[in-house]
Amino acid sequence: MRPLLFTLHAAESLKDSIFVGGDMEAGTIEHRRFPDSESYIRLETKVVDRAVVFLCDLDDPDKWIMPLLLAADAARTQGAHQVGLVAPYLGYMRQDQAFREGEAVSAQVFATILSRHFDWLVTLEPHLHRIAHLEEVFSIPARAAKATEPIGDWIAKHVEHPFLIGPDSESAPWIQRIAAHIDAPFSVFEKQRLGDRNVRISGTLDGLHPKMTPVVIDDIVSSGGTMAAIVERTAQDTQQPTIYVAVHALAKHLPQRITTNANFAELVSCNSVPHPSNRIDIAGSLIADVQDLVSLTYARHRL
């Protein structure tokens, strides 16, 4: 029997692609809010002895975590033999240690909460620094799918003579993989963070020629501060407008210093988070891990 996929919050294009490519049955869920803003959840599709998968972006985790946990508990209580989570964007991974006395380590706390309610997790390119693997903080099987191929394929199809640019040294291995996938030249900047919305960009773009199109590839665009600083820095080396590619586009509005910059071409993002800039479908990157974990958990259930 095919897994049931319930969607709480995701890009429509991603949901449709996962339904088709993942060979899943669409479950229906009722979600509304009481006048006091508490969530009401009801699974309208029967889940007895079914593999249940919830698709829920956690780009606004304070808004979505409670309805998600209620839904997971409802599935478990009503007899689902497994409950998995596909969270293309996984929130609260940024703070992975206490830098000042008294700080909460959100990555560990959030992973513990999700591990208690789900049998497995699949996400996409999570924002990790000192955590090498998700299973360092999760006590359930947790997979981090890659966006390398879909991003590289989109660039190869839509950009002539691309020159790939990484925003900082942490992005270097990732940019190198994408560059190798499409046989494109690349360079990496150095980034110094001065605050939540302010960064300093330095470095050179060796190998960038006038006819090349600069393509910056970043994991997250949240405030747009890094994006603006990189586009302004890239303009010092080329007059070609810069295309900015983000795995996860979280910014509701881009700063004026970027939208009015003649050296900015467009923001293109993966459909990991619903956003007007969604152009790159990453369903294929998620499906293989989802199918593998559904089968693995089913085998354990049968034992």
Short mmCIF file of C-alpha atoms in Angstrom, two decimals:
data_model
loop_
_atom_site.label_atom_id
_atom_site.label_comp_id
_atom_site.label_asym_id
_atom_site.label_seq_id
_atom_site.Cartn_x
_atom_site.Cartn_y
_atom_site.Cartn_z
CA MET A 1 0.00 0.00 0.00
CA ARG A 2 1.34 3.42 -0.94
CA PRO A 3 2.40 5.85 1.79
CA LEU A 4 -0.04 8.61 2.75
CA LEU A 5 1.30 12.13 2.31
CA PHE A 6 -0.29 14.91 4.37
CA THR A 7 0.79 18.46 3.55
CA LEU A 8 0.68 21.19 6.17
CA HIS A 9 2.93 23.85 4.66
CA ALA A 10 4.95 23.60 1.43
CA ALA A 11 5.31 25.03 -2.05
CA GLU A 12 2.53 23.73 -4.29
CA SER A 13 5.00 22.77 -7.01
CA LEU A 14 7.03 20.71 -4.54
CA LYS A 15 3.94 18.98 -3.14
CA ASP A 16 2.75 18.04 -6.62
CA SER A 17 6.17 16.70 -7.64
CA ILE A 18 6.50 14.56 -4.51
CA PHE A 19 3.02 13.10 -4.97
CA VAL A 20 3.84 12.04 -8.52
CA GLY A 21 7.53 11.13 -8.24
CA GLY A 22 7.22 9.51 -4.83
CA ASP A 23 4.19 7.39 -5.77
CA MET A 24 2.23 8.48 -2.71
CA GLU A 25 -1.45 8.78 -1.90
CA ALA A 26 -2.72 12.22 -0.93
CA GLY A 27 -4.09 12.37 2.60
CA THR A 28 -6.42 15.19 3.57
CA ILE A 29 -6.03 17.12 6.78
CA GLU A 30 -8.19 19.78 8.38
CA HIS A 31 -6.22 22.57 10.01
CA ARG A 32 -7.79 25.69 11.38
CA ARG A 33 -7.29 28.01 14.30
CA PHE A 34 -9.57 28.68 17.21
CA PRO A 35 -10.31 32.35 18.09
CA ASP A 36 -7.50 32.21 20.64
CA SER A 37 -5.06 31.15 17.83
CA GLU A 38 -4.66 27.56 19.04
CA SER A 39 -4.54 24.98 16.24
CA TYR A 40 -7.25 22.43 15.49
CA ILE A 41 -6.05 19.33 13.62
CA ARG A 42 -8.08 16.46 12.18
CA LEU A 43 -6.81 13.76 9.82
CA GLU A 44 -9.68 13.18 7.40
CA THR A 45 -7.98 10.17 5.74
CA LYS A 46 -7.81 6.93 7.74
CA VAL A 47 -4.24 6.00 8.66
CA VAL A 48 -4.63 2.58 10.33
CA ASP A 49 -1.56 0.44 9.55
CA ARG A 50 -0.36 2.97 6.95
CA ALA A 51 2.97 4.63 6.44
CA VAL A 52 2.26 8.31 7.05
CA VAL A 53 4.48 11.12 5.78
CA PHE A 54 4.02 14.75 6.72
CA LEU A 55 5.35 17.44 4.39
CA CYS A 56 5.88 20.63 6.36
CA ASP A 57 8.40 23.39 5.85
CA LEU A 58 9.76 24.73 9.11
CA ASP A 59 10.83 28.14 7.79
CA ASP A 60 8.48 29.71 10.35
CA PRO A 61 8.89 27.07 13.05
CA ASP A 62 7.12 28.89 15.87
CA LYS A 63 4.02 29.00 13.66
CA TRP A 64 4.12 25.45 12.32
CA ILE A 65 5.65 23.25 15.01
CA MET A 66 2.52 22.89 17.17
CA PRO A 67 0.12 21.88 14.36
CA LEU A 68 2.80 19.52 13.07
CA LEU A 69 3.20 17.79 16.43
CA LEU A 70 -0.57 17.55 16.87
CA ALA A 71 -0.85 15.95 13.42
CA ALA A 72 1.96 13.48 14.14
CA ASP A 73 0.34 12.47 17.43
CA ALA A 74 -3.05 12.07 15.73
CA ALA A 75 -1.52 9.72 13.15
CA ARG A 76 0.21 7.68 15.83
CA THR A 77 -2.92 7.48 18.01
CA GLN A 78 -5.08 6.44 15.07
CA GLY A 79 -2.86 3.48 14.18
CA ALA A 80 -0.23 4.56 11.64
CA HIS A 81 2.62 2.06 11.68
CA GLN A 82 5.16 4.79 10.96
CA VAL A 83 5.18 8.58 10.95
CA GLY A 84 7.87 10.37 8.95
CA LEU A 85 8.62 14.02 8.34
CA VAL A 86 9.79 15.76 5.18
CA ALA A 87 10.90 19.26 6.19
CA PRO A 88 12.66 20.72 3.14
CA TYR A 89 13.73 23.66 5.29
CA LEU A 90 14.65 22.70 8.84
CA GLY A 91 14.52 25.60 11.28
CA TYR A 92 16.48 26.19 14.46
CA MET A 93 19.70 24.55 13.26
CA ARG A 94 21.68 27.80 13.27
CA GLN A 95 22.55 27.85 16.98
CA ASP A 96 24.42 24.64 17.68
CA GLN A 97 26.30 25.73 20.79
CA ALA A 98 26.04 28.28 23.59
CA PHE A 99 28.24 31.28 22.84
CA ARG A 100 27.21 33.22 25.94
CA GLU A 101 26.23 32.07 29.37
CA GLY A 102 22.54 31.25 29.61
CA GLU A 103 21.87 30.72 25.90
CA ALA A 104 19.62 27.90 24.71
CA VAL A 105 21.16 25.56 22.13
CA SER A 106 18.23 25.50 19.73
CA ALA A 107 19.57 22.84 17.35
CA GLN A 108 19.69 20.22 20.10
CA VAL A 109 16.36 21.21 21.62
CA PHE A 110 14.52 21.22 18.29
CA ALA A 111 16.05 17.91 17.18
CA THR A 112 15.02 16.29 20.47
CA ILE A 113 11.41 17.47 20.07
CA LEU A 114 11.13 16.15 16.51
CA SER A 115 12.85 12.87 17.42
CA ARG A 116 10.16 12.18 20.02
CA HIS A 117 7.32 12.53 17.53
CA PHE A 118 8.64 11.09 14.26
CA ASP A 119 10.26 7.84 13.13
CA TRP A 120 12.51 9.53 10.57
CA LEU A 121 13.29 12.89 8.98
CA VAL A 122 14.34 14.09 5.53
CA THR A 123 15.44 17.67 4.90
CA LEU A 124 17.44 19.59 2.28
CA GLU A 125 20.82 21.27 2.78
CA PRO A 126 20.29 22.18 6.45
CA HIS A 127 22.10 25.20 7.88
CA LEU A 128 24.82 23.38 9.81
CA HIS A 129 28.14 24.66 11.14
CA ARG A 130 29.67 22.55 13.87
CA ILE A 131 27.24 19.64 13.36
CA ALA A 132 28.77 17.33 10.78
CA HIS A 133 25.78 14.98 10.50
CA LEU A 134 22.14 15.38 11.54
CA GLU A 135 22.23 12.18 13.54
CA GLU A 136 24.61 13.90 15.97
CA VAL A 137 21.53 15.73 17.30
CA PHE A 138 18.65 13.52 16.13
CA SER A 139 17.97 10.15 17.74
CA ILE A 140 16.01 8.97 14.66
CA PRO A 141 17.27 8.32 11.11
CA ALA A 142 17.77 11.81 9.62
CA ARG A 143 18.84 12.45 6.04
CA ALA A 144 20.13 15.69 4.53
CA ALA A 145 19.42 15.62 0.79
CA LYS A 146 21.63 17.61 -1.59
CA ALA A 147 20.60 20.40 -3.96
CA THR A 148 23.76 20.07 -6.06
CA GLU A 149 22.27 18.47 -9.16
CA PRO A 150 19.01 20.43 -9.47
CA ILE A 151 20.84 23.75 -9.00
CA GLY A 152 23.59 22.77 -11.42
CA ASP A 153 21.09 21.53 -14.00
CA TRP A 154 19.07 24.77 -13.78
CA ILE A 155 22.19 26.90 -14.27
CA ALA A 156 23.39 24.79 -17.21
CA LYS A 157 19.99 25.13 -18.89
CA HIS A 158 19.31 28.83 -18.26
CA VAL A 159 22.66 30.64 -17.98
CA GLU A 160 25.21 31.12 -20.75
CA HIS A 161 28.87 31.06 -19.70
CA PRO A 162 28.22 30.92 -15.94
CA PHE A 163 30.91 31.82 -13.41
CA LEU A 164 29.95 30.43 -10.02
CA ILE A 165 30.59 32.39 -6.83
CA GLY A 166 30.47 31.16 -3.25
CA PRO A 167 29.68 33.72 -0.52
CA ASP A 168 32.19 32.37 2.02
CA SER A 169 34.75 29.68 2.73
CA GLU A 170 32.10 27.38 4.24
CA SER A 171 30.41 27.22 0.86
CA ALA A 172 33.60 26.22 -1.00
CA PRO A 173 33.10 22.41 -1.08
CA TRP A 174 29.48 22.86 -2.13
CA ILE A 175 30.28 25.34 -4.90
CA GLN A 176 33.06 23.05 -6.09
CA ARG A 177 30.62 20.13 -6.42
CA ILE A 178 28.16 22.19 -8.45
CA ALA A 179 30.97 23.56 -10.63
CA ALA A 180 32.20 20.02 -11.30
CA HIS A 181 28.66 18.86 -12.13
CA ILE A 182 28.29 21.42 -14.94
CA ASP A 183 31.99 21.98 -15.74
CA ALA A 184 31.95 25.69 -14.83
CA PRO A 185 34.66 27.93 -13.34
CA PHE A 186 34.17 29.23 -9.81
CA SER A 187 35.61 31.38 -7.06
CA VAL A 188 34.82 31.91 -3.38
CA PHE A 189 34.64 35.15 -1.38
CA GLU A 190 35.47 35.67 2.28
CA LYS A 191 32.64 36.87 4.52
CA GLN A 192 32.89 38.59 7.88
CA ARG A 193 29.61 38.85 9.77
CA LEU A 194 29.23 42.18 11.57
CA GLY A 195 25.65 41.64 12.77
CA ASP A 196 22.38 39.89 11.90
CA ARG A 197 21.93 42.04 8.78
CA ASN A 198 25.41 43.34 8.08
CA VAL A 199 28.41 41.58 6.52
CA ARG A 200 31.72 42.50 4.94
CA ILE A 201 32.72 40.74 1.71
CA SER A 202 36.32 40.48 0.51
CA GLY A 203 38.37 38.44 -1.94
CA THR A 204 38.94 38.30 -5.69
CA LEU A 205 37.16 36.63 -8.59
CA ASP A 206 40.12 35.14 -10.41
CA GLY A 207 39.11 33.75 -13.79
CA LEU A 208 36.01 35.89 -14.26
CA HIS A 209 35.97 37.21 -17.84
CA PRO A 210 33.73 39.98 -19.27
CA LYS A 211 31.46 37.61 -21.21
CA MET A 212 30.78 35.37 -18.21
CA THR A 213 27.60 35.64 -16.15
CA PRO A 214 28.27 35.78 -12.40
CA VAL A 215 26.06 33.32 -10.51
CA VAL A 216 26.19 33.50 -6.72
CA ILE A 217 24.98 30.33 -4.98
CA ASP A 218 23.95 30.63 -1.34
CA ASP A 219 22.17 28.29 1.05
CA ILE A 220 19.81 30.84 2.67
CA VAL A 221 18.54 34.33 1.86
CA SER A 222 16.86 35.63 5.01
CA SER A 223 17.36 39.39 5.39
CA GLY A 224 19.05 39.98 2.01
CA GLY A 225 22.02 41.71 3.66
CA THR A 226 24.61 39.19 2.50
CA MET A 227 22.99 39.09 -0.93
CA ALA A 228 23.24 42.87 -1.36
CA ALA A 229 26.85 42.99 -0.16
CA ILE A 230 27.92 40.22 -2.56
CA VAL A 231 26.18 41.76 -5.57
CA GLU A 232 27.82 45.11 -4.81
CA ARG A 233 31.21 43.42 -4.46
CA THR A 234 30.76 41.42 -7.68
CA ALA A 235 29.97 44.64 -9.55
CA GLN A 236 33.56 45.74 -8.92
CA ASP A 237 34.80 42.94 -11.20
CA THR A 238 32.16 42.78 -13.94
CA GLN A 239 29.40 44.78 -15.57
CA GLN A 240 27.34 41.64 -16.21
CA PRO A 241 24.26 41.54 -13.94
CA THR A 242 24.52 38.95 -11.18
CA ILE A 243 22.10 36.05 -10.81
CA TYR A 244 21.65 35.04 -7.17
CA VAL A 245 20.66 31.43 -6.53
CA ALA A 246 19.44 30.37 -3.07
CA VAL A 247 18.49 26.94 -1.83
CA HIS A 248 16.12 28.44 0.75
CA ALA A 249 14.58 31.88 0.11
CA LEU A 250 13.14 33.13 3.40
CA ALA A 251 13.16 36.89 2.80
CA LYS A 252 9.66 38.29 2.36
CA HIS A 253 11.10 41.50 0.96
CA LEU A 254 14.54 42.23 -0.46
CA PRO A 255 16.30 45.42 0.67
CA GLN A 256 16.08 48.41 -1.65
CA ARG A 257 19.84 48.46 -2.10
CA ILE A 258 19.49 45.18 -4.01
CA THR A 259 16.22 45.75 -5.90
CA THR A 260 17.47 49.07 -7.30
CA ASN A 261 20.96 47.80 -8.14
CA ALA A 262 21.46 47.63 -11.92
CA ASN A 263 24.02 44.87 -11.38
CA PHE A 264 21.38 42.55 -9.90
CA ALA A 265 19.60 40.33 -12.45
CA GLU A 266 17.27 38.14 -10.38
CA LEU A 267 16.86 35.91 -7.36
CA VAL A 268 16.26 32.26 -8.20
CA SER A 269 15.45 29.74 -5.47
CA CYS A 270 14.63 26.10 -4.94
CA ASN A 271 11.03 25.29 -4.10
CA SER A 272 12.11 24.08 -0.66
CA VAL A 273 10.24 27.07 0.80
CA PRO A 274 7.24 28.76 -0.87
CA HIS A 275 8.56 31.98 -2.45
CA PRO A 276 7.92 34.01 -5.63
CA SER A 277 11.49 33.25 -6.74
CA ASN A 278 10.94 29.46 -6.84
CA ARG A 279 12.34 28.12 -10.13
CA ILE A 280 14.23 24.96 -9.18
CA ASP A 281 12.35 21.78 -8.28
CA ILE A 282 14.14 19.75 -5.61
CA ALA A 283 11.56 16.97 -5.20
CA GLY A 284 13.85 14.44 -6.85
CA SER A 285 16.54 15.10 -4.27
CA LEU A 286 14.11 14.28 -1.44
CA ILE A 287 12.20 11.34 -2.88
CA ALA A 288 15.00 8.77 -2.88
CA ASP A 289 15.68 9.31 0.83
CA VAL A 290 11.96 9.27 1.67
CA GLN A 291 11.38 5.99 -0.16
CA ASP A 292 14.42 4.43 1.47
CA LEU A 293 13.34 5.42 4.99
CA VAL A 294 9.73 4.35 4.42
CA SER A 295 10.96 0.90 3.36
CA LEU A 296 13.47 0.66 6.20
CA THR A 297 10.92 1.58 8.83
CA TYR A 298 8.34 -0.78 7.34
CA ALA A 299 10.84 -3.65 7.49
CA ARG A 300 11.50 -2.93 11.16
CA HIS A 301 7.75 -2.78 11.82
CA ARG A 302 7.25 -6.20 10.23
CA LEU A 303 9.95 -7.65 12.47
#
